[in-house]
Structure formats: C-alpha cells, structure tokens
C-alpha atoms as an extended CHARMM CRD file, in Angstrom:
* protein
*
       133  EXT
         1         1  UNK       CA              0.0000000000        0.0000000000        0.0000000000  PROA      1               0.0000000000
         2         2  UNK       CA              1.3690000000        3.4050000000       -0.8750000000  PROA      2               0.0000000000
         3         3  UNK       CA              1.8960000000        5.9680000000        1.8430000000  PROA      3               0.0000000000
         4         4  UNK       CA             -0.6500000000        8.2650000000        0.1850000000  PROA      4               0.0000000000
         5         5  UNK       CA             -3.4740000000        5.7310000000        0.4760000000  PROA      5               0.0000000000
         6         6  UNK       CA             -5.0790000000        5.8580000000        3.9140000000  PROA      6               0.0000000000
         7         7  UNK       CA             -7.5240000000        3.2340000000        5.0850000000  PROA      7               0.0000000000
         8         8  UNK       CA            -10.7290000000        4.2340000000        6.8520000000  PROA      8               0.0000000000
         9         9  UNK       CA            -11.5550000000        2.7560000000       10.2350000000  PROA      9               0.0000000000
        10        10  UNK       CA            -14.2510000000        0.6620000000        8.5200000000  PROA      10              0.0000000000
        11        11  UNK       CA            -11.7470000000       -0.7220000000        6.0030000000  PROA      11              0.0000000000
        12        12  UNK       CA             -9.3490000000       -1.5340000000        8.8280000000  PROA      12              0.0000000000
        13        13  UNK       CA            -12.1300000000       -3.2850000000       10.7680000000  PROA      13              0.0000000000
        14        14  UNK       CA            -13.1180000000       -5.3540000000        7.7130000000  PROA      14              0.0000000000
        15        15  UNK       CA             -9.5180000000       -6.3520000000        7.0530000000  PROA      15              0.0000000000
        16        16  UNK       CA             -9.0250000000       -7.1260000000       10.7350000000  PROA      16              0.0000000000
        17        17  UNK       CA            -12.1290000000       -9.3450000000       10.5940000000  PROA      17              0.0000000000
        18        18  UNK       CA            -10.8330000000      -11.2390000000        7.5660000000  PROA      18              0.0000000000
        19        19  UNK       CA             -7.4680000000      -11.7420000000        9.2460000000  PROA      19              0.0000000000
        20        20  UNK       CA             -9.3540000000      -12.9030000000       12.3450000000  PROA      20              0.0000000000
        21        21  UNK       CA            -11.1410000000      -15.5850000000       10.3420000000  PROA      21              0.0000000000
        22        22  UNK       CA             -7.8540000000      -16.8040000000        8.8580000000  PROA      22              0.0000000000
        23        23  UNK       CA             -6.2620000000      -16.5720000000       12.2900000000  PROA      23              0.0000000000
        24        24  UNK       CA             -8.9900000000      -18.7690000000       13.7620000000  PROA      24              0.0000000000
        25        25  UNK       CA             -8.2080000000      -21.3690000000       11.0970000000  PROA      25              0.0000000000
        26        26  UNK       CA             -4.4850000000      -21.2160000000       11.9490000000  PROA      26              0.0000000000
        27        27  UNK       CA             -5.2600000000      -21.5400000000       15.6580000000  PROA      27              0.0000000000
        28        28  UNK       CA             -7.5520000000      -24.5550000000       15.1760000000  PROA      28              0.0000000000
        29        29  UNK       CA             -5.1750000000      -26.2850000000       12.7430000000  PROA      29              0.0000000000
        30        30  UNK       CA             -2.1670000000      -25.9160000000       15.0430000000  PROA      30              0.0000000000
        31        31  UNK       CA             -4.2340000000      -26.9760000000       18.0480000000  PROA      31              0.0000000000
        32        32  UNK       CA             -5.4740000000      -30.0920000000       16.2070000000  PROA      32              0.0000000000
        33        33  UNK       CA             -1.9420000000      -30.9570000000       15.0500000000  PROA      33              0.0000000000
        34        34  UNK       CA             -0.4990000000      -30.6000000000       18.5440000000  PROA      34              0.0000000000
        35        35  UNK       CA             -3.2830000000      -32.6700000000       20.0940000000  PROA      35              0.0000000000
        36        36  UNK       CA             -2.6770000000      -35.3440000000       17.4270000000  PROA      36              0.0000000000
        37        37  UNK       CA              0.9750000000      -35.3420000000       18.5240000000  PROA      37              0.0000000000
        38        38  UNK       CA             -0.2240000000      -36.0770000000       22.0930000000  PROA      38              0.0000000000
        39        39  UNK       CA              0.5210000000      -32.5990000000       23.4650000000  PROA      39              0.0000000000
        40        40  UNK       CA             -1.7890000000      -31.9690000000       26.4610000000  PROA      40              0.0000000000
        41        41  UNK       CA             -4.7660000000      -29.7220000000       25.6790000000  PROA      41              0.0000000000
        42        42  UNK       CA             -3.5480000000      -26.7070000000       27.6810000000  PROA      42              0.0000000000
        43        43  UNK       CA             -0.0950000000      -26.8760000000       26.0960000000  PROA      43              0.0000000000
        44        44  UNK       CA             -1.6550000000      -27.3050000000       22.6530000000  PROA      44              0.0000000000
        45        45  UNK       CA             -3.9200000000      -24.3180000000       23.2740000000  PROA      45              0.0000000000
        46        46  UNK       CA             -1.0260000000      -22.1020000000       24.3650000000  PROA      46              0.0000000000
        47        47  UNK       CA              1.1460000000      -23.2810000000       21.4560000000  PROA      47              0.0000000000
        48        48  UNK       CA             -1.6460000000      -22.7040000000       18.9450000000  PROA      48              0.0000000000
        49        49  UNK       CA             -2.3370000000      -19.2500000000       20.4030000000  PROA      49              0.0000000000
        50        50  UNK       CA              1.3550000000      -18.3100000000       20.1180000000  PROA      50              0.0000000000
        51        51  UNK       CA              1.5060000000      -19.3160000000       16.4450000000  PROA      51              0.0000000000
        52        52  UNK       CA             -1.8280000000      -17.6200000000       15.7410000000  PROA      52              0.0000000000
        53        53  UNK       CA             -0.8640000000      -14.3530000000       17.4790000000  PROA      53              0.0000000000
        54        54  UNK       CA              2.3910000000      -14.2060000000       15.4810000000  PROA      54              0.0000000000
        55        55  UNK       CA              0.4550000000      -14.8050000000       12.2530000000  PROA      55              0.0000000000
        56        56  UNK       CA             -2.0930000000      -12.1820000000       13.2670000000  PROA      56              0.0000000000
        57        57  UNK       CA              0.5590000000       -9.5600000000       13.9980000000  PROA      57              0.0000000000
        58        58  UNK       CA              2.4080000000      -10.2440000000       10.7580000000  PROA      58              0.0000000000
        59        59  UNK       CA             -0.6880000000       -9.8690000000        8.5800000000  PROA      59              0.0000000000
        60        60  UNK       CA             -2.4300000000       -7.1000000000       10.5440000000  PROA      60              0.0000000000
        61        61  UNK       CA              0.7060000000       -4.9610000000       10.7480000000  PROA      61              0.0000000000
        62        62  UNK       CA              1.2280000000       -5.1790000000        6.9850000000  PROA      62              0.0000000000
        63        63  UNK       CA             -2.3200000000       -5.2420000000        5.6260000000  PROA      63              0.0000000000
        64        64  UNK       CA             -5.0050000000       -4.2210000000        8.1460000000  PROA      64              0.0000000000
        65        65  UNK       CA             -3.2780000000       -1.2500000000        9.7450000000  PROA      65              0.0000000000
        66        66  UNK       CA             -0.7960000000        1.4360000000        8.7580000000  PROA      66              0.0000000000
        67        67  UNK       CA              2.1440000000        0.7410000000       11.0480000000  PROA      67              0.0000000000
        68        68  UNK       CA              3.6720000000        3.7560000000       12.7700000000  PROA      68              0.0000000000
        69        69  UNK       CA              7.2910000000        3.4980000000       11.6100000000  PROA      69              0.0000000000
        70        70  UNK       CA              8.4530000000        5.6930000000       14.5070000000  PROA      70              0.0000000000
        71        71  UNK       CA              7.3960000000        2.8560000000       16.8200000000  PROA      71              0.0000000000
        72        72  UNK       CA             10.0320000000        0.0950000000       16.8400000000  PROA      72              0.0000000000
        73        73  UNK       CA              8.5200000000       -3.0820000000       15.3910000000  PROA      73              0.0000000000
        74        74  UNK       CA              9.7120000000       -5.1650000000       18.3470000000  PROA      74              0.0000000000
        75        75  UNK       CA              7.8790000000       -2.8430000000       20.7400000000  PROA      75              0.0000000000
        76        76  UNK       CA              4.7480000000       -2.8870000000       18.5520000000  PROA      76              0.0000000000
        77        77  UNK       CA              4.8530000000       -6.7130000000       18.5050000000  PROA      77              0.0000000000
        78        78  UNK       CA              5.3110000000       -6.8880000000       22.2830000000  PROA      78              0.0000000000
        79        79  UNK       CA              2.3420000000       -4.5620000000       22.8220000000  PROA      79              0.0000000000
        80        80  UNK       CA              0.2800000000       -6.5920000000       20.3320000000  PROA      80              0.0000000000
        81        81  UNK       CA              0.9060000000       -9.9780000000       21.9600000000  PROA      81              0.0000000000
        82        82  UNK       CA              0.6660000000       -8.5990000000       25.5060000000  PROA      82              0.0000000000
        83        83  UNK       CA             -2.7140000000       -7.0460000000       24.8510000000  PROA      83              0.0000000000
        84        84  UNK       CA             -3.7650000000      -10.0990000000       22.8430000000  PROA      84              0.0000000000
        85        85  UNK       CA             -2.9530000000      -12.3690000000       25.7680000000  PROA      85              0.0000000000
        86        86  UNK       CA             -4.7810000000      -10.1510000000       28.1990000000  PROA      86              0.0000000000
        87        87  UNK       CA             -7.8000000000       -9.7000000000       25.9540000000  PROA      87              0.0000000000
        88        88  UNK       CA             -8.1070000000      -12.9240000000       23.9470000000  PROA      88              0.0000000000
        89        89  UNK       CA             -7.0850000000      -15.3990000000       26.5860000000  PROA      89              0.0000000000
        90        90  UNK       CA             -8.3820000000      -13.3480000000       29.4980000000  PROA      90              0.0000000000
        91        91  UNK       CA            -11.8390000000      -12.3900000000       28.3040000000  PROA      91              0.0000000000
        92        92  UNK       CA            -12.6290000000      -15.6890000000       26.6100000000  PROA      92              0.0000000000
        93        93  UNK       CA            -11.4430000000      -17.6090000000       29.6790000000  PROA      93              0.0000000000
        94        94  UNK       CA            -13.4730000000      -15.4250000000       32.0390000000  PROA      94              0.0000000000
        95        95  UNK       CA            -16.5600000000      -15.7890000000       29.8690000000  PROA      95              0.0000000000
        96        96  UNK       CA            -16.2690000000      -19.5720000000       29.8000000000  PROA      96              0.0000000000
        97        97  UNK       CA            -15.6330000000      -19.7550000000       33.5460000000  PROA      97              0.0000000000
        98        98  UNK       CA            -18.1980000000      -17.2310000000       34.8030000000  PROA      98              0.0000000000
        99        99  UNK       CA            -21.1080000000      -17.1630000000       32.3600000000  PROA      99              0.0000000000
       100       100  UNK       CA            -22.1680000000      -20.7890000000       31.6540000000  PROA      100             0.0000000000
       101       101  UNK       CA            -24.3080000000      -21.1090000000       34.7970000000  PROA      101             0.0000000000
       102       102  UNK       CA            -26.2860000000      -18.0690000000       33.6390000000  PROA      102             0.0000000000
       103       103  UNK       CA            -26.3990000000      -18.4110000000       29.8300000000  PROA      103             0.0000000000
       104       104  UNK       CA            -24.8490000000      -21.7780000000       28.9050000000  PROA      104             0.0000000000
       105       105  UNK       CA            -21.3950000000      -22.7420000000       27.6490000000  PROA      105             0.0000000000
       106       106  UNK       CA            -21.6990000000      -21.9800000000       23.9250000000  PROA      106             0.0000000000
       107       107  UNK       CA            -23.4270000000      -18.6010000000       24.3640000000  PROA      107             0.0000000000
       108       108  UNK       CA            -20.7000000000      -17.7170000000       26.8970000000  PROA      108             0.0000000000
       109       109  UNK       CA            -17.9380000000      -18.7770000000       24.4790000000  PROA      109             0.0000000000
       110       110  UNK       CA            -19.5060000000      -16.8150000000       21.6060000000  PROA      110             0.0000000000
       111       111  UNK       CA            -20.0020000000      -13.7310000000       23.7740000000  PROA      111             0.0000000000
       112       112  UNK       CA            -16.3880000000      -13.9430000000       24.9510000000  PROA      112             0.0000000000
       113       113  UNK       CA            -15.1240000000      -14.2200000000       21.3580000000  PROA      113             0.0000000000
       114       114  UNK       CA            -17.2340000000      -11.2600000000       20.1860000000  PROA      114             0.0000000000
       115       115  UNK       CA            -16.2160000000       -8.9930000000       23.0780000000  PROA      115             0.0000000000
       116       116  UNK       CA            -12.5700000000      -10.0190000000       22.7200000000  PROA      116             0.0000000000
       117       117  UNK       CA            -12.6360000000       -9.3860000000       18.9480000000  PROA      117             0.0000000000
       118       118  UNK       CA            -13.9840000000       -5.8570000000       19.3880000000  PROA      118             0.0000000000
       119       119  UNK       CA            -11.4530000000       -5.0080000000       22.0890000000  PROA      119             0.0000000000
       120       120  UNK       CA             -8.6640000000       -6.7020000000       20.1250000000  PROA      120             0.0000000000
       121       121  UNK       CA             -9.3900000000       -4.4450000000       17.1430000000  PROA      121             0.0000000000
       122       122  UNK       CA             -8.7410000000       -1.3190000000       19.2010000000  PROA      122             0.0000000000
       123       123  UNK       CA             -5.7570000000       -2.9100000000       20.9500000000  PROA      123             0.0000000000
       124       124  UNK       CA             -4.2340000000       -3.9000000000       17.5970000000  PROA      124             0.0000000000
       125       125  UNK       CA             -4.9520000000       -0.4380000000       16.2030000000  PROA      125             0.0000000000
       126       126  UNK       CA             -3.0890000000        1.1010000000       19.1420000000  PROA      126             0.0000000000
       127       127  UNK       CA             -0.1960000000       -1.3790000000       19.2070000000  PROA      127             0.0000000000
       128       128  UNK       CA              0.5120000000       -1.1810000000       15.4540000000  PROA      128             0.0000000000
       129       129  UNK       CA             -0.4670000000        2.3820000000       14.5640000000  PROA      129             0.0000000000
       130       130  UNK       CA              0.3100000000        3.8820000000       17.9720000000  PROA      130             0.0000000000
       131       131  UNK       CA             -3.0720000000        5.6180000000       18.1440000000  PROA      131             0.0000000000
       132       132  UNK       CA             -6.5410000000        4.8780000000       19.4210000000  PROA      132             0.0000000000
       133       133  UNK       CA             -8.7940000000        6.8680000000       17.0810000000  PROA      133             0.0000000000
C-alpha cells in the first residue's frame, strides 16, 4: 500500500475481521496438530495461540493497519501480543468460567469471542499504529 493511500476505520475493521477468520483457522489447525501429537490440551492451546498471534501480527501490521514506523517493530509486537494475551485469553477464559451457569457454555464462548474481537481491534490499532482513534 502506498503511503498516500489511507484506510478508513471501517476498512481496517473489515480487514481485521478477515485476518481474524484466517487466524482462527491457523489456531484450530495448530491446536489439532499438537493434540494429534499427544501434546496436552492446555499446552496445545497455548502453542496454537502463540503461532496464531504471530500470524495475526504479521498480517495485521502489513495489511489491516498502517504501522507507525516511529514505533520500533519489536515494541509494537510486544504490545500486540501482551494485549492479545490479556484480551483474547483473558476475556474468553473469564466468559467460559463465569457465564455458563447463567447463559450456557456456547453462548458464553460466543459472547467472549465477540467482546474479545472488538477489544482486540482497538488494541491492535493502538499497538501497530500507535493511536486509538
């Protein structure tokens, strides 16, 4: 993308959503492969998340968002995975732990994924572009 072309927030959100779909596929494929190799479920989940978050950063920082070049890429990546861990793993885990007695397991999982995706968009926007608006 040329420096003169600027994406709107809507375009960024759509691209982020597409990357999220691909990222979900990466996560599930790695998880399935690790489980097939007899890695315990928690280890497989963490391993799959690590691969998926690296994939997500690579694609989002080069396609979904306009990376702030004044922000060192290592720092942007650290912010991205730190917030991703807090948001993705944290919110989805809390939803699955706290909400099933009230709304059921699958509605809780879906709600956790939706809330995490929305918050992850703004976290990724901040960690890659170094801005919140």
